[in-house]
């Protein structure tokens, strides 16, 4: 086990080149430290929410199973393993059973506590009776709800003292839990949407999205349509009602979002992709691209990622095709978009949101 944190180089490998953003935090370092006391070669190890691969790389020699939720995460872990000369390919999605029951699970607590609980469910179903779980978080992100959720699955939840503003808790004494339905459902415009715990906007369709759906402009000439950052698929589904003959492509970085969208919109003319970029699409592939683009990434706000995606949209649009987005007013995307597209216009705006149309 390479538990010497300074000997490996871990990079973010995301679409952003902001050098001030780190690929791991004190919480990851503390989880690693804690795991060195608990892990051993004969224990089966599971790793959850390892965003850029800090834990998977440092513990690669123990042959862990890494449960991913994002394509960007898979890409980062694979790249970090490769650049550090590590041979590691044990991945599992968060809904499938693990190949082996784990004795020790390491979990960096995600921002979404619904996703935290989905992971605890998974651990509960895929672990040995006496499994131990080490969860880690920055103290500023602590919520008593974390302990409450952990207590639903484990008898004992023992918190460490804080080191470098991070803390861990060790969970043990697995409780017997009934298998639960991991889907929320919500109603919008006479349709019932299903979505896995932890994906964007759990209780209702996002208000920016609702505003977008009132104002975006579609045309019967829009044959090939991309819903970029598609979440549960609501934008594509609403356009499909107006343009049933068109072909729809839905792309999202989140595995659980893609699996949710598959439950909500399907058909021969509907295609789903678990991707965090448009690099697999050809130049001039689309007539129309629609998006409520991401700018929150766990506890960070980063508009470099949507801007990089807008550049890819330009490449993938046909000449004359349009990108239409909704955003919060304060993000001020118009100026950035004007450096990419020849024509950028605001087609609707209220006190919170703006809908922007860019023509190639
Ligand atoms: C603001 S939500 C919009 C979801 C959905 N379209 C809606 O309106 O409810 C943004 C979505 O972007 C996804 N996302 C984040 N980074 C991405 C990337 N690089 N490529 C594609 N999707 C991404 C997130 O998983 C999330 O589902």
PDB file of N, CA and C in Angstrom, residues 287-337:
ATOM      1  N   UNK A 287     -28.662  20.092 -34.896  1.00  0.00           N
ATOM      2  CA  UNK A 287     -29.357  21.326 -35.306  1.00  0.00           C
ATOM      3  C   UNK A 287     -29.600  22.209 -34.096  1.00  0.00           C
ATOM      4  N   UNK A 288     -29.817  21.542 -32.960  1.00  0.00           N
ATOM      5  CA  UNK A 288     -30.167  22.289 -31.743  1.00  0.00           C
ATOM      6  C   UNK A 288     -29.516  21.610 -30.533  1.00  0.00           C
ATOM      7  N   UNK A 289     -28.913  22.437 -29.679  1.00  0.00           N
ATOM      8  CA  UNK A 289     -28.414  21.919 -28.388  1.00  0.00           C
ATOM      9  C   UNK A 289     -29.093  22.735 -27.291  1.00  0.00           C
ATOM     10  N   UNK A 290     -29.661  22.044 -26.312  1.00  0.00           N
ATOM     11  CA  UNK A 290     -30.320  22.727 -25.192  1.00  0.00           C
ATOM     12  C   UNK A 290     -29.629  22.311 -23.898  1.00  0.00           C
ATOM     13  N   UNK A 291     -29.577  23.247 -22.950  1.00  0.00           N
ATOM     14  CA  UNK A 291     -28.905  22.886 -21.698  1.00  0.00           C
ATOM     15  C   UNK A 291     -29.257  23.821 -20.547  1.00  0.00           C
ATOM     16  N   UNK A 292     -29.396  23.211 -19.388  1.00  0.00           N
ATOM     17  CA  UNK A 292     -29.316  23.942 -18.126  1.00  0.00           C
ATOM     18  C   UNK A 292     -27.959  23.499 -17.584  1.00  0.00           C
ATOM     19  N   UNK A 293     -26.901  24.232 -17.935  1.00  0.00           N
ATOM     20  CA  UNK A 293     -25.550  23.699 -17.714  1.00  0.00           C
ATOM     21  C   UNK A 293     -25.124  23.652 -16.245  1.00  0.00           C
ATOM     22  N   UNK A 294     -24.225  22.723 -15.924  1.00  0.00           N
ATOM     23  CA  UNK A 294     -23.781  22.591 -14.531  1.00  0.00           C
ATOM     24  C   UNK A 294     -22.800  23.699 -14.174  1.00  0.00           C
ATOM     25  N   UNK A 295     -22.841  24.159 -12.948  1.00  0.00           N
ATOM     26  CA  UNK A 295     -21.752  25.026 -12.463  1.00  0.00           C
ATOM     27  C   UNK A 295     -21.405  24.724 -11.007  1.00  0.00           C
ATOM     28  N   UNK A 296     -22.223  23.861 -10.359  1.00  0.00           N
ATOM     29  CA  UNK A 296     -21.892  23.382  -9.012  1.00  0.00           C
ATOM     30  C   UNK A 296     -21.266  22.011  -9.145  1.00  0.00           C
ATOM     31  N   UNK A 297     -20.103  21.849  -8.561  1.00  0.00           N
ATOM     32  CA  UNK A 297     -19.454  20.531  -8.584  1.00  0.00           C
ATOM     33  C   UNK A 297     -19.090  20.213  -7.142  1.00  0.00           C
ATOM     34  N   UNK A 298     -19.856  19.339  -6.531  1.00  0.00           N
ATOM     35  CA  UNK A 298     -19.747  19.119  -5.077  1.00  0.00           C
ATOM     36  C   UNK A 298     -19.812  20.479  -4.385  1.00  0.00           C
ATOM     37  N   UNK A 299     -18.794  20.833  -3.599  1.00  0.00           N
ATOM     38  CA  UNK A 299     -18.893  22.105  -2.872  1.00  0.00           C
ATOM     39  C   UNK A 299     -18.262  23.259  -3.646  1.00  0.00           C
ATOM     40  N   UNK A 300     -17.866  23.025  -4.885  1.00  0.00           N
ATOM     41  CA  UNK A 300     -17.219  24.092  -5.671  1.00  0.00           C
ATOM     42  C   UNK A 300     -18.177  24.681  -6.693  1.00  0.00           C
ATOM     43  N   UNK A 301     -17.931  25.953  -7.007  1.00  0.00           N
ATOM     44  CA  UNK A 301     -18.618  26.578  -8.143  1.00  0.00           C
ATOM     45  C   UNK A 301     -17.541  26.799  -9.189  1.00  0.00           C
ATOM     46  N   UNK A 302     -17.794  26.367 -10.423  1.00  0.00           N
ATOM     47  CA  UNK A 302     -16.754  26.458 -11.451  1.00  0.00           C
ATOM     48  C   UNK A 302     -17.414  26.697 -12.811  1.00  0.00           C
ATOM     49  N   UNK A 303     -17.260  27.911 -13.351  1.00  0.00           N
ATOM     50  CA  UNK A 303     -17.911  28.130 -14.650  1.00  0.00           C
ATOM     51  C   UNK A 303     -16.986  27.804 -15.821  1.00  0.00           C
ATOM     52  N   UNK A 304     -15.763  27.414 -15.518  1.00  0.00           N
ATOM     53  CA  UNK A 304     -14.877  27.005 -16.623  1.00  0.00           C
ATOM     54  C   UNK A 304     -15.400  25.743 -17.311  1.00  0.00           C
ATOM     55  N   UNK A 305     -16.031  24.885 -16.540  1.00  0.00           N
ATOM     56  CA  UNK A 305     -16.523  23.624 -17.132  1.00  0.00           C
ATOM     57  C   UNK A 305     -17.653  23.893 -18.124  1.00  0.00           C
ATOM     58  N   UNK A 306     -18.707  24.662 -17.735  1.00  0.00           N
ATOM     59  CA  UNK A 306     -19.715  24.955 -18.764  1.00  0.00           C
ATOM     60  C   UNK A 306     -19.127  25.702 -19.966  1.00  0.00           C
ATOM     61  N   UNK A 307     -18.184  26.580 -19.739  1.00  0.00           N
ATOM     62  CA  UNK A 307     -17.634  27.332 -20.884  1.00  0.00           C
ATOM     63  C   UNK A 307     -16.897  26.387 -21.843  1.00  0.00           C
ATOM     64  N   UNK A 308     -16.189  25.444 -21.280  1.00  0.00           N
ATOM     65  CA  UNK A 308     -15.527  24.441 -22.127  1.00  0.00           C
ATOM     66  C   UNK A 308     -16.581  23.643 -22.915  1.00  0.00           C
ATOM     67  N   UNK A 309     -17.696  23.331 -22.234  1.00  0.00           N
ATOM     68  CA  UNK A 309     -18.772  22.591 -22.928  1.00  0.00           C
ATOM     69  C   UNK A 309     -19.383  23.448 -24.044  1.00  0.00           C
ATOM     70  N   UNK A 310     -19.518  24.766 -23.835  1.00  0.00           N
ATOM     71  CA  UNK A 310     -20.077  25.635 -24.879  1.00  0.00           C
ATOM     72  C   UNK A 310     -19.163  25.616 -26.122  1.00  0.00           C
ATOM     73  N   UNK A 311     -17.850  25.573 -25.891  1.00  0.00           N
ATOM     74  CA  UNK A 311     -16.917  25.519 -27.034  1.00  0.00           C
ATOM     75  C   UNK A 311     -17.133  24.224 -27.822  1.00  0.00           C
ATOM     76  N   UNK A 312     -17.364  23.133 -27.093  1.00  0.00           N
ATOM     77  CA  UNK A 312     -17.613  21.865 -27.782  1.00  0.00           C
ATOM     78  C   UNK A 312     -18.948  21.919 -28.523  1.00  0.00           C
ATOM     79  N   UNK A 313     -19.909  22.625 -27.956  1.00  0.00           N
ATOM     80  CA  UNK A 313     -21.220  22.764 -28.622  1.00  0.00           C
ATOM     81  C   UNK A 313     -21.035  23.450 -29.972  1.00  0.00           C
ATOM     82  N   UNK A 314     -20.209  24.484 -29.999  1.00  0.00           N
ATOM     83  CA  UNK A 314     -19.990  25.212 -31.252  1.00  0.00           C
ATOM     84  C   UNK A 314     -19.483  24.237 -32.323  1.00  0.00           C
ATOM     85  N   UNK A 315     -18.525  23.412 -31.965  1.00  0.00           N
ATOM     86  CA  UNK A 315     -17.974  22.442 -32.931  1.00  0.00           C
ATOM     87  C   UNK A 315     -19.061  21.477 -33.414  1.00  0.00           C
ATOM     88  N   UNK A 316     -19.919  21.045 -32.503  1.00  0.00           N
ATOM     89  CA  UNK A 316     -20.896  19.999 -32.847  1.00  0.00           C
ATOM     90  C   UNK A 316     -22.167  20.516 -33.519  1.00  0.00           C
ATOM     91  N   UNK A 317     -22.361  21.837 -33.554  1.00  0.00           N
ATOM     92  CA  UNK A 317     -23.558  22.370 -34.208  1.00  0.00           C
ATOM     93  C   UNK A 317     -23.337  22.522 -35.703  1.00  0.00           C
ATOM     94  N   UNK A 318     -24.447  22.325 -36.447  1.00  0.00           N
ATOM     95  CA  UNK A 318     -24.402  22.612 -37.887  1.00  0.00           C
ATOM     96  C   UNK A 318     -24.344  24.127 -38.071  1.00  0.00           C
ATOM     97  N   UNK A 319     -23.797  24.627 -39.176  1.00  0.00           N
ATOM     98  CA  UNK A 319     -23.884  26.068 -39.417  1.00  0.00           C
ATOM     99  C   UNK A 319     -25.362  26.479 -39.419  1.00  0.00           C
ATOM    100  N   UNK A 320     -25.690  27.523 -38.704  1.00  0.00           N
ATOM    101  CA  UNK A 320     -27.098  27.956 -38.595  1.00  0.00           C
ATOM    102  C   UNK A 320     -27.815  27.309 -37.412  1.00  0.00           C
ATOM    103  N   UNK A 321     -27.215  26.279 -36.830  1.00  0.00           N
ATOM    104  CA  UNK A 321     -27.825  25.607 -35.671  1.00  0.00           C
ATOM    105  C   UNK A 321     -27.693  26.468 -34.416  1.00  0.00           C
ATOM    106  N   UNK A 322     -28.491  26.125 -33.375  1.00  0.00           N
ATOM    107  CA  UNK A 322     -28.415  26.988 -32.184  1.00  0.00           C
ATOM    108  C   UNK A 322     -28.175  26.205 -30.893  1.00  0.00           C
ATOM    109  N   UNK A 323     -27.486  26.913 -29.990  1.00  0.00           N
ATOM    110  CA  UNK A 323     -27.351  26.454 -28.603  1.00  0.00           C
ATOM    111  C   UNK A 323     -28.257  27.346 -27.779  1.00  0.00           C
ATOM    112  N   UNK A 324     -29.158  26.743 -27.001  1.00  0.00           N
ATOM    113  CA  UNK A 324     -30.008  27.543 -26.121  1.00  0.00           C
ATOM    114  C   UNK A 324     -29.806  27.056 -24.695  1.00  0.00           C
ATOM    115  N   UNK A 325     -29.541  28.019 -23.824  1.00  0.00           N
ATOM    116  CA  UNK A 325     -29.274  27.645 -22.425  1.00  0.00           C
ATOM    117  C   UNK A 325     -30.099  28.509 -21.479  1.00  0.00           C
ATOM    118  N   UNK A 326     -30.261  27.993 -20.264  1.00  0.00           N
ATOM    119  CA  UNK A 326     -30.816  28.823 -19.190  1.00  0.00           C
ATOM    120  C   UNK A 326     -29.751  28.903 -18.106  1.00  0.00           C
ATOM    121  N   UNK A 327     -29.697  30.050 -17.443  1.00  0.00           N
ATOM    122  CA  UNK A 327     -28.761  30.137 -16.316  1.00  0.00           C
ATOM    123  C   UNK A 327     -29.262  31.162 -15.313  1.00  0.00           C
ATOM    124  N   UNK A 328     -28.636  31.142 -14.148  1.00  0.00           N
ATOM    125  CA  UNK A 328     -28.901  32.188 -13.166  1.00  0.00           C
ATOM    126  C   UNK A 328     -28.279  33.468 -13.720  1.00  0.00           C
ATOM    127  N   UNK A 329     -28.958  34.599 -13.516  1.00  0.00           N
ATOM    128  CA  UNK A 329     -28.474  35.874 -14.056  1.00  0.00           C
ATOM    129  C   UNK A 329     -27.023  36.168 -13.688  1.00  0.00           C
ATOM    130  N   UNK A 330     -26.668  35.869 -12.428  1.00  0.00           N
ATOM    131  CA  UNK A 330     -25.352  36.315 -11.955  1.00  0.00           C
ATOM    132  C   UNK A 330     -24.185  35.619 -12.653  1.00  0.00           C
ATOM    133  N   UNK A 331     -24.458  34.525 -13.366  1.00  0.00           N
ATOM    134  CA  UNK A 331     -23.340  33.813 -14.006  1.00  0.00           C
ATOM    135  C   UNK A 331     -22.834  34.545 -15.251  1.00  0.00           C
ATOM    136  N   UNK A 332     -23.692  35.396 -15.800  1.00  0.00           N
ATOM    137  CA  UNK A 332     -23.252  36.292 -16.866  1.00  0.00           C
ATOM    138  C   UNK A 332     -22.520  35.560 -17.999  1.00  0.00           C
ATOM    139  N   UNK A 333     -23.159  34.525 -18.551  1.00  0.00           N
ATOM    140  CA  UNK A 333     -22.523  33.739 -19.617  1.00  0.00           C
ATOM    141  C   UNK A 333     -22.460  34.485 -20.957  1.00  0.00           C
ATOM    142  N   UNK A 334     -23.332  35.496 -21.137  1.00  0.00           N
ATOM    143  CA  UNK A 334     -23.430  36.141 -22.456  1.00  0.00           C
ATOM    144  C   UNK A 334     -22.072  36.587 -22.989  1.00  0.00           C
ATOM    145  N   UNK A 335     -21.300  37.254 -22.127  1.00  0.00           N
ATOM    146  CA  UNK A 335     -20.009  37.771 -22.605  1.00  0.00           C
ATOM    147  C   UNK A 335     -19.087  36.653 -23.066  1.00  0.00           C
ATOM    148  N   UNK A 336     -19.082  35.558 -22.319  1.00  0.00           N
ATOM    149  CA  UNK A 336     -18.240  34.407 -22.696  1.00  0.00           C
ATOM    150  C   UNK A 336     -18.731  33.806 -24.012  1.00  0.00           C
ATOM    151  N   UNK A 337     -20.060  33.704 -24.119  1.00  0.00           N
ATOM    152  CA  UNK A 337     -20.626  33.072 -25.324  1.00  0.00           C
ATOM    153  C   UNK A 337     -20.334  33.902 -26.570  1.00  0.00           C
TER     154      UNK A 337
END
